Amino acid sequence: MTVPMQALTIRSVRARGVDVRLKQPAVTAAGTFTTFPLVLIDLHTEEGVRGSVYIFAYHRFVMKPLVLLVEGLGELICGQRLRPLDVEGLLQRRLRLLGAQGLAGMALGGLDMAVWDAAARAANLPLAVMLGAEPRPIPAYGTLKTMTPDGAARDAANAVAQGFSGVKVKIGGANVAEDVAVVEAIRREVGAEVKIMADYN
């Protein structure tokens, strides 16, 4: 059953922090992550439609203030019609003096995604279709968790063994030579047919 999003009214916004322990630590130029701290957001409408998303909080100590920001901004949109652009405009105006960077921007982004998720669920459509796109296959890739040549090569081999035809590695080490050595080690391990992408921090 589809419901026009204009007919929906936002009833409540709930946020909660969840720190997810990783099986294998993820190493980046910003440090080593042993957990993924997330803020889960649930937006409910008076009509029973829900929008659910999560935000990666980067650090455990960020979860609590981010939860408070999401819920504080969420109070501002309760009672509003589920019109994503109107809701985003309202929140942008309320943040005009503070600015929408940093944690405020993360909270705003999370709420924006939750509103759009609820709108797509109300329409009983994938969000991409609702926005005018067509679903199409997208190749998946394996994200590597280490930045050393040996570790990245090992992770890449494991990703290829699982069926991935591409891998993405974090770079941004102490110098360019280290980054080049990592990419070269991956290429030697997986051969020329596997795509290698880099995420530079």
PDB file of N, CA, C and O in Angstrom, residues 31-87:
ATOM      1  N   GLY A  31      44.124   6.542  12.244  1.00  0.00           N
ATOM      2  CA  GLY A  31      44.258   5.663  13.403  1.00  0.00           C
ATOM      3  C   GLY A  31      43.660   4.292  13.126  1.00  0.00           C
ATOM      4  O   GLY A  31      43.166   4.023  12.033  1.00  0.00           O
ATOM      5  N   THR A  32      43.719   3.438  14.128  1.00  0.00           N
ATOM      6  CA  THR A  32      43.185   2.083  14.019  1.00  0.00           C
ATOM      7  C   THR A  32      41.833   2.003  14.698  1.00  0.00           C
ATOM      8  O   THR A  32      41.687   2.394  15.856  1.00  0.00           O
ATOM      9  N   PHE A  33      40.851   1.490  13.972  1.00  0.00           N
ATOM     10  CA  PHE A  33      39.499   1.337  14.511  1.00  0.00           C
ATOM     11  C   PHE A  33      39.284  -0.120  14.890  1.00  0.00           C
ATOM     12  O   PHE A  33      39.368  -0.999  14.035  1.00  0.00           O
ATOM     13  N   THR A  34      39.024  -0.382  16.168  1.00  0.00           N
ATOM     14  CA  THR A  34      38.678  -1.735  16.604  1.00  0.00           C
ATOM     15  C   THR A  34      37.168  -1.897  16.684  1.00  0.00           C
ATOM     16  O   THR A  34      36.665  -3.010  16.779  1.00  0.00           O
ATOM     17  N   THR A  35      36.457  -0.769  16.689  1.00  0.00           N
ATOM     18  CA  THR A  35      34.996  -0.794  16.695  1.00  0.00           C
ATOM     19  C   THR A  35      34.489   0.250  15.696  1.00  0.00           C
ATOM     20  O   THR A  35      35.222   1.155  15.302  1.00  0.00           O
ATOM     21  N   PHE A  36      33.220   0.107  15.294  1.00  0.00           N
ATOM     22  CA  PHE A  36      32.551   1.111  14.468  1.00  0.00           C
ATOM     23  C   PHE A  36      31.428   1.712  15.311  1.00  0.00           C
ATOM     24  O   PHE A  36      30.384   1.102  15.483  1.00  0.00           O
ATOM     25  N   PRO A  37      31.643   2.913  15.865  1.00  0.00           N
ATOM     26  CA  PRO A  37      30.580   3.545  16.645  1.00  0.00           C
ATOM     27  C   PRO A  37      29.525   4.137  15.714  1.00  0.00           C
ATOM     28  O   PRO A  37      29.842   4.946  14.832  1.00  0.00           O
ATOM     29  N   LEU A  38      28.309   3.704  15.890  1.00  0.00           N
ATOM     30  CA  LEU A  38      27.200   4.133  15.030  1.00  0.00           C
ATOM     31  C   LEU A  38      26.129   4.824  15.853  1.00  0.00           C
ATOM     32  O   LEU A  38      25.942   4.533  17.039  1.00  0.00           O
ATOM     33  N   VAL A  39      25.402   5.725  15.219  1.00  0.00           N
ATOM     34  CA  VAL A  39      24.188   6.291  15.797  1.00  0.00           C
ATOM     35  C   VAL A  39      23.042   5.838  14.905  1.00  0.00           C
ATOM     36  O   VAL A  39      23.012   6.142  13.708  1.00  0.00           O
ATOM     37  N   LEU A  40      22.123   5.062  15.485  1.00  0.00           N
ATOM     38  CA  LEU A  40      20.960   4.560  14.760  1.00  0.00           C
ATOM     39  C   LEU A  40      19.818   5.551  14.928  1.00  0.00           C
ATOM     40  O   LEU A  40      19.541   6.011  16.048  1.00  0.00           O
ATOM     41  N   ILE A  41      19.148   5.882  13.845  1.00  0.00           N
ATOM     42  CA  ILE A  41      18.066   6.862  13.872  1.00  0.00           C
ATOM     43  C   ILE A  41      16.788   6.209  13.358  1.00  0.00           C
ATOM     44  O   ILE A  41      16.782   5.597  12.286  1.00  0.00           O
ATOM     45  N   ASP A  42      15.707   6.344  14.131  1.00  0.00           N
ATOM     46  CA  ASP A  42      14.382   5.881  13.714  1.00  0.00           C
ATOM     47  C   ASP A  42      13.426   7.065  13.750  1.00  0.00           C
ATOM     48  O   ASP A  42      13.245   7.686  14.804  1.00  0.00           O
ATOM     49  N   LEU A  43      12.843   7.380  12.606  1.00  0.00           N
ATOM     50  CA  LEU A  43      11.846   8.431  12.499  1.00  0.00           C
ATOM     51  C   LEU A  43      10.490   7.766  12.306  1.00  0.00           C
ATOM     52  O   LEU A  43      10.347   6.902  11.437  1.00  0.00           O
ATOM     53  N   HIS A  44       9.523   8.132  13.128  1.00  0.00           N
ATOM     54  CA  HIS A  44       8.177   7.544  13.044  1.00  0.00           C
ATOM     55  C   HIS A  44       7.172   8.614  12.648  1.00  0.00           C
ATOM     56  O   HIS A  44       7.259   9.756  13.100  1.00  0.00           O
ATOM     57  N   THR A  45       6.193   8.220  11.834  1.00  0.00           N
ATOM     58  CA  THR A  45       5.114   9.132  11.468  1.00  0.00           C
ATOM     59  C   THR A  45       3.851   8.749  12.228  1.00  0.00           C
ATOM     60  O   THR A  45       3.734   7.629  12.748  1.00  0.00           O
ATOM     61  N   GLU A  46       2.921   9.692  12.285  1.00  0.00           N
ATOM     62  CA  GLU A  46       1.632   9.420  12.932  1.00  0.00           C
ATOM     63  C   GLU A  46       0.901   8.275  12.250  1.00  0.00           C
ATOM     64  O   GLU A  46       0.113   7.571  12.876  1.00  0.00           O
ATOM     65  N   GLU A  47       1.186   8.080  10.977  1.00  0.00           N
ATOM     66  CA  GLU A  47       0.470   7.078  10.183  1.00  0.00           C
ATOM     67  C   GLU A  47       1.147   5.707  10.212  1.00  0.00           C
ATOM     68  O   GLU A  47       0.704   4.784   9.533  1.00  0.00           O
ATOM     69  N   GLY A  48       2.219   5.566  10.977  1.00  0.00           N
ATOM     70  CA  GLY A  48       2.867   4.265  11.135  1.00  0.00           C
ATOM     71  C   GLY A  48       4.012   3.971  10.188  1.00  0.00           C
ATOM     72  O   GLY A  48       4.593   2.882  10.243  1.00  0.00           O
ATOM     73  N   VAL A  49       4.370   4.908   9.326  1.00  0.00           N
ATOM     74  CA  VAL A  49       5.512   4.709   8.425  1.00  0.00           C
ATOM     75  C   VAL A  49       6.783   5.103   9.167  1.00  0.00           C
ATOM     76  O   VAL A  49       6.809   6.090   9.904  1.00  0.00           O
ATOM     77  N   ARG A  50       7.836   4.318   8.979  1.00  0.00           N
ATOM     78  CA  ARG A  50       9.105   4.567   9.674  1.00  0.00           C
ATOM     79  C   ARG A  50      10.222   4.805   8.665  1.00  0.00           C
ATOM     80  O   ARG A  50      10.232   4.226   7.590  1.00  0.00           O
ATOM     81  N   GLY A  51      11.178   5.640   9.052  1.00  0.00           N
ATOM     82  CA  GLY A  51      12.414   5.806   8.295  1.00  0.00           C
ATOM     83  C   GLY A  51      13.569   5.454   9.221  1.00  0.00           C
ATOM     84  O   GLY A  51      13.620   5.945  10.346  1.00  0.00           O
ATOM     85  N   SER A  52      14.486   4.603   8.765  1.00  0.00           N
ATOM     86  CA  SER A  52      15.581   4.144   9.619  1.00  0.00           C
ATOM     87  C   SER A  52      16.914   4.259   8.890  1.00  0.00           C
ATOM     88  O   SER A  52      17.035   3.792   7.754  1.00  0.00           O
ATOM     89  N   VAL A  53      17.890   4.879   9.553  1.00  0.00           N
ATOM     90  CA  VAL A  53      19.230   5.039   8.980  1.00  0.00           C
ATOM     91  C   VAL A  53      20.260   4.959  10.093  1.00  0.00           C
ATOM     92  O   VAL A  53      19.910   4.887  11.280  1.00  0.00           O
ATOM     93  N   TYR A  54      21.532   4.987   9.718  1.00  0.00           N
ATOM     94  CA  TYR A  54      22.593   5.071  10.716  1.00  0.00           C
ATOM     95  C   TYR A  54      23.653   6.051  10.261  1.00  0.00           C
ATOM     96  O   TYR A  54      23.803   6.317   9.067  1.00  0.00           O
ATOM     97  N   ILE A  55      24.379   6.602  11.226  1.00  0.00           N
ATOM     98  CA  ILE A  55      25.501   7.504  10.972  1.00  0.00           C
ATOM     99  C   ILE A  55      26.739   6.883  11.607  1.00  0.00           C
ATOM    100  O   ILE A  55      26.695   6.434  12.752  1.00  0.00           O
ATOM    101  N   PHE A  56      27.846   6.873  10.877  1.00  0.00           N
ATOM    102  CA  PHE A  56      29.123   6.443  11.442  1.00  0.00           C
ATOM    103  C   PHE A  56      29.687   7.619  12.239  1.00  0.00           C
ATOM    104  O   PHE A  56      29.937   8.686  11.697  1.00  0.00           O
ATOM    105  N   ALA A  57      29.893   7.418  13.538  1.00  0.00           N
ATOM    106  CA  ALA A  57      30.294   8.509  14.435  1.00  0.00           C
ATOM    107  C   ALA A  57      31.812   8.683  14.541  1.00  0.00           C
ATOM    108  O   ALA A  57      32.274   9.605  15.197  1.00  0.00           O
ATOM    109  N   TYR A  58      32.591   7.811  13.950  1.00  0.00           N
ATOM    110  CA  TYR A  58      34.060   7.864  13.933  1.00  0.00           C
ATOM    111  C   TYR A  58      34.713   7.509  15.265  1.00  0.00           C
ATOM    112  O   TYR A  58      35.643   6.738  15.302  1.00  0.00           O
ATOM    113  N   HIS A  59      34.248   8.080  16.360  1.00  0.00           N
ATOM    114  CA  HIS A  59      34.832   7.815  17.676  1.00  0.00           C
ATOM    115  C   HIS A  59      33.720   7.563  18.690  1.00  0.00           C
ATOM    116  O   HIS A  59      32.657   8.186  18.627  1.00  0.00           O
ATOM    117  N   ARG A  60      34.018   6.686  19.644  1.00  0.00           N
ATOM    118  CA  ARG A  60      33.027   6.340  20.658  1.00  0.00           C
ATOM    119  C   ARG A  60      32.552   7.570  21.431  1.00  0.00           C
ATOM    120  O   ARG A  60      31.364   7.718  21.727  1.00  0.00           O
ATOM    121  N   PHE A  61      33.479   8.496  21.741  1.00  0.00           N
ATOM    122  CA  PHE A  61      33.097   9.650  22.545  1.00  0.00           C
ATOM    123  C   PHE A  61      32.166  10.612  21.797  1.00  0.00           C
ATOM    124  O   PHE A  61      31.563  11.498  22.398  1.00  0.00           O
ATOM    125  N   VAL A  62      32.021  10.419  20.484  1.00  0.00           N
ATOM    126  CA  VAL A  62      31.144  11.279  19.688  1.00  0.00           C
ATOM    127  C   VAL A  62      29.695  10.788  19.731  1.00  0.00           C
ATOM    128  O   VAL A  62      28.769  11.562  19.502  1.00  0.00           O
ATOM    129  N   MET A  63      29.490   9.514  20.064  1.00  0.00           N
ATOM    130  CA  MET A  63      28.147   8.952  19.990  1.00  0.00           C
ATOM    131  C   MET A  63      27.140   9.711  20.848  1.00  0.00           C
ATOM    132  O   MET A  63      26.057  10.070  20.374  1.00  0.00           O
ATOM    133  N   LYS A  64      27.480   9.964  22.100  1.00  0.00           N
ATOM    134  CA  LYS A  64      26.508  10.590  23.004  1.00  0.00           C
ATOM    135  C   LYS A  64      26.108  11.996  22.548  1.00  0.00           C
ATOM    136  O   LYS A  64      24.903  12.289  22.450  1.00  0.00           O
ATOM    137  N   PRO A  65      27.065  12.900  22.239  1.00  0.00           N
ATOM    138  CA  PRO A  65      26.624  14.213  21.771  1.00  0.00           C
ATOM    139  C   PRO A  65      25.879  14.154  20.435  1.00  0.00           C
ATOM    140  O   PRO A  65      24.965  14.947  20.202  1.00  0.00           O
ATOM    141  N   LEU A  66      26.228  13.192  19.575  1.00  0.00           N
ATOM    142  CA  LEU A  66      25.537  13.077  18.306  1.00  0.00           C
ATOM    143  C   LEU A  66      24.104  12.597  18.510  1.00  0.00           C
ATOM    144  O   LEU A  66      23.169  13.091  17.859  1.00  0.00           O
ATOM    145  N   VAL A  67      23.912  11.657  19.427  1.00  0.00           N
ATOM    146  CA  VAL A  67      22.557  11.212  19.764  1.00  0.00           C
ATOM    147  C   VAL A  67      21.729  12.395  20.266  1.00  0.00           C
ATOM    148  O   VAL A  67      20.582  12.600  19.853  1.00  0.00           O
ATOM    149  N   LEU A  68      22.311  13.200  21.159  1.00  0.00           N
ATOM    150  CA  LEU A  68      21.591  14.354  21.701  1.00  0.00           C
ATOM    151  C   LEU A  68      21.248  15.371  20.615  1.00  0.00           C
ATOM    152  O   LEU A  68      20.151  15.941  20.601  1.00  0.00           O
ATOM    153  N   LEU A  69      22.185  15.601  19.700  1.00  0.00           N
ATOM    154  CA  LEU A  69      21.922  16.532  18.597  1.00  0.00           C
ATOM    155  C   LEU A  69      20.813  16.024  17.684  1.00  0.00           C
ATOM    156  O   LEU A  69      19.922  16.787  17.290  1.00  0.00           O
ATOM    157  N   VAL A  70      20.861  14.752  17.328  1.00  0.00           N
ATOM    158  CA  VAL A  70      19.831  14.185  16.458  1.00  0.00           C
ATOM    159  C   VAL A  70      18.464  14.308  17.123  1.00  0.00           C
ATOM    160  O   VAL A  70      17.486  14.749  16.494  1.00  0.00           O
ATOM    161  N   GLU A  71      18.383  13.951  18.406  1.00  0.00           N
ATOM    162  CA  GLU A  71      17.091  14.010  19.073  1.00  0.00           C
ATOM    163  C   GLU A  71      16.633  15.451  19.285  1.00  0.00           C
ATOM    164  O   GLU A  71      15.447  15.758  19.180  1.00  0.00           O
ATOM    165  N   GLY A  72      17.593  16.357  19.567  1.00  0.00           N
ATOM    166  CA  GLY A  72      17.231  17.764  19.724  1.00  0.00           C
ATOM    167  C   GLY A  72      16.704  18.356  18.430  1.00  0.00           C
ATOM    168  O   GLY A  72      15.666  19.036  18.421  1.00  0.00           O
ATOM    169  N   LEU A  73      17.389  18.097  17.321  1.00  0.00           N
ATOM    170  CA  LEU A  73      16.897  18.567  16.026  1.00  0.00           C
ATOM    171  C   LEU A  73      15.623  17.827  15.634  1.00  0.00           C
ATOM    172  O   LEU A  73      14.733  18.400  14.998  1.00  0.00           O
ATOM    173  N   GLY A  74      15.532  16.563  16.048  1.00  0.00           N
ATOM    174  CA  GLY A  74      14.323  15.790  15.751  1.00  0.00           C
ATOM    175  C   GLY A  74      13.086  16.392  16.387  1.00  0.00           C
ATOM    176  O   GLY A  74      11.994  16.365  15.802  1.00  0.00           O
ATOM    177  N   GLU A  75      13.238  16.962  17.583  1.00  0.00           N
ATOM    178  CA  GLU A  75      12.093  17.613  18.241  1.00  0.00           C
ATOM    179  C   GLU A  75      11.558  18.767  17.401  1.00  0.00           C
ATOM    180  O   GLU A  75      10.355  19.061  17.428  1.00  0.00           O
ATOM    181  N   LEU A  76      12.438  19.419  16.655  1.00  0.00           N
ATOM    182  CA  LEU A  76      12.029  20.565  15.840  1.00  0.00           C
ATOM    183  C   LEU A  76      11.154  20.167  14.662  1.00  0.00           C
ATOM    184  O   LEU A  76      10.406  20.995  14.133  1.00  0.00           O
ATOM    185  N   ILE A  77      11.271  18.910  14.222  1.00  0.00           N
ATOM    186  CA  ILE A  77      10.505  18.501  13.043  1.00  0.00           C
ATOM    187  C   ILE A  77       9.268  17.683  13.400  1.00  0.00           C
ATOM    188  O   ILE A  77       8.483  17.355  12.509  1.00  0.00           O
ATOM    189  N   CYS A  78       9.077  17.372  14.678  1.00  0.00           N
ATOM    190  CA  CYS A  78       7.869  16.651  15.075  1.00  0.00           C
ATOM    191  C   CYS A  78       6.657  17.540  14.809  1.00  0.00           C
ATOM    192  O   CYS A  78       6.659  18.735  15.103  1.00  0.00           O
ATOM    193  N   GLY A  79       5.642  16.946  14.222  1.00  0.00           N
ATOM    194  CA  GLY A  79       4.447  17.699  13.843  1.00  0.00           C
ATOM    195  C   GLY A  79       4.504  18.243  12.424  1.00  0.00           C
ATOM    196  O   GLY A  79       3.498  18.720  11.901  1.00  0.00           O
ATOM    197  N   GLN A  80       5.679  18.152  11.782  1.00  0.00           N
ATOM    198  CA  GLN A  80       5.827  18.633  10.412  1.00  0.00           C
ATOM    199  C   GLN A  80       5.375  17.553   9.423  1.00  0.00           C
ATOM    200  O   GLN A  80       5.462  16.368   9.698  1.00  0.00           O
ATOM    201  N   ARG A  81       4.902  18.001   8.275  1.00  0.00           N
ATOM    202  CA  ARG A  81       4.580  17.067   7.198  1.00  0.00           C
ATOM    203  C   ARG A  81       5.873  16.426   6.679  1.00  0.00           C
ATOM    204  O   ARG A  81       6.938  17.038   6.721  1.00  0.00           O
ATOM    205  N   LEU A  82       5.753  15.213   6.202  1.00  0.00           N
ATOM    206  CA  LEU A  82       6.915  14.482   5.691  1.00  0.00           C
ATOM    207  C   LEU A  82       7.221  14.962   4.268  1.00  0.00           C
ATOM    208  O   LEU A  82       6.963  14.269   3.289  1.00  0.00           O
ATOM    209  N   ARG A  83       7.760  16.157   4.179  1.00  0.00           N
ATOM    210  CA  ARG A  83       8.189  16.736   2.906  1.00  0.00           C
ATOM    211  C   ARG A  83       9.687  16.976   3.030  1.00  0.00           C
ATOM    212  O   ARG A  83      10.116  17.944   3.672  1.00  0.00           O
ATOM    213  N   PRO A  84      10.509  16.091   2.465  1.00  0.00           N
ATOM    214  CA  PRO A  84      11.960  16.147   2.707  1.00  0.00           C
ATOM    215  C   PRO A  84      12.603  17.513   2.496  1.00  0.00           C
ATOM    216  O   PRO A  84      13.402  17.955   3.327  1.00  0.00           O
ATOM    217  N   LEU A  85      12.282  18.190   1.416  1.00  0.00           N
ATOM    218  CA  LEU A  85      12.926  19.476   1.141  1.00  0.00           C
ATOM    219  C   LEU A  85      12.481  20.546   2.137  1.00  0.00           C
ATOM    220  O   LEU A  85      13.285  21.389   2.556  1.00  0.00           O
ATOM    221  N   ASP A  86      11.221  20.492   2.550  1.00  0.00           N
ATOM    222  CA  ASP A  86      10.735  21.455   3.554  1.00  0.00           C
ATOM    223  C   ASP A  86      11.388  21.208   4.910  1.00  0.00           C
ATOM    224  O   ASP A  86      11.768  22.146   5.613  1.00  0.00           O
ATOM    225  N   VAL A  87      11.508  19.930   5.272  1.00  0.00           N
ATOM    226  CA  VAL A  87      12.136  19.582   6.557  1.00  0.00           C
ATOM    227  C   VAL A  87      13.604  20.023   6.556  1.00  0.00           C
ATOM    228  O   VAL A  87      14.090  20.617   7.525  1.00  0.00           O
TER     229      VAL A  87
END
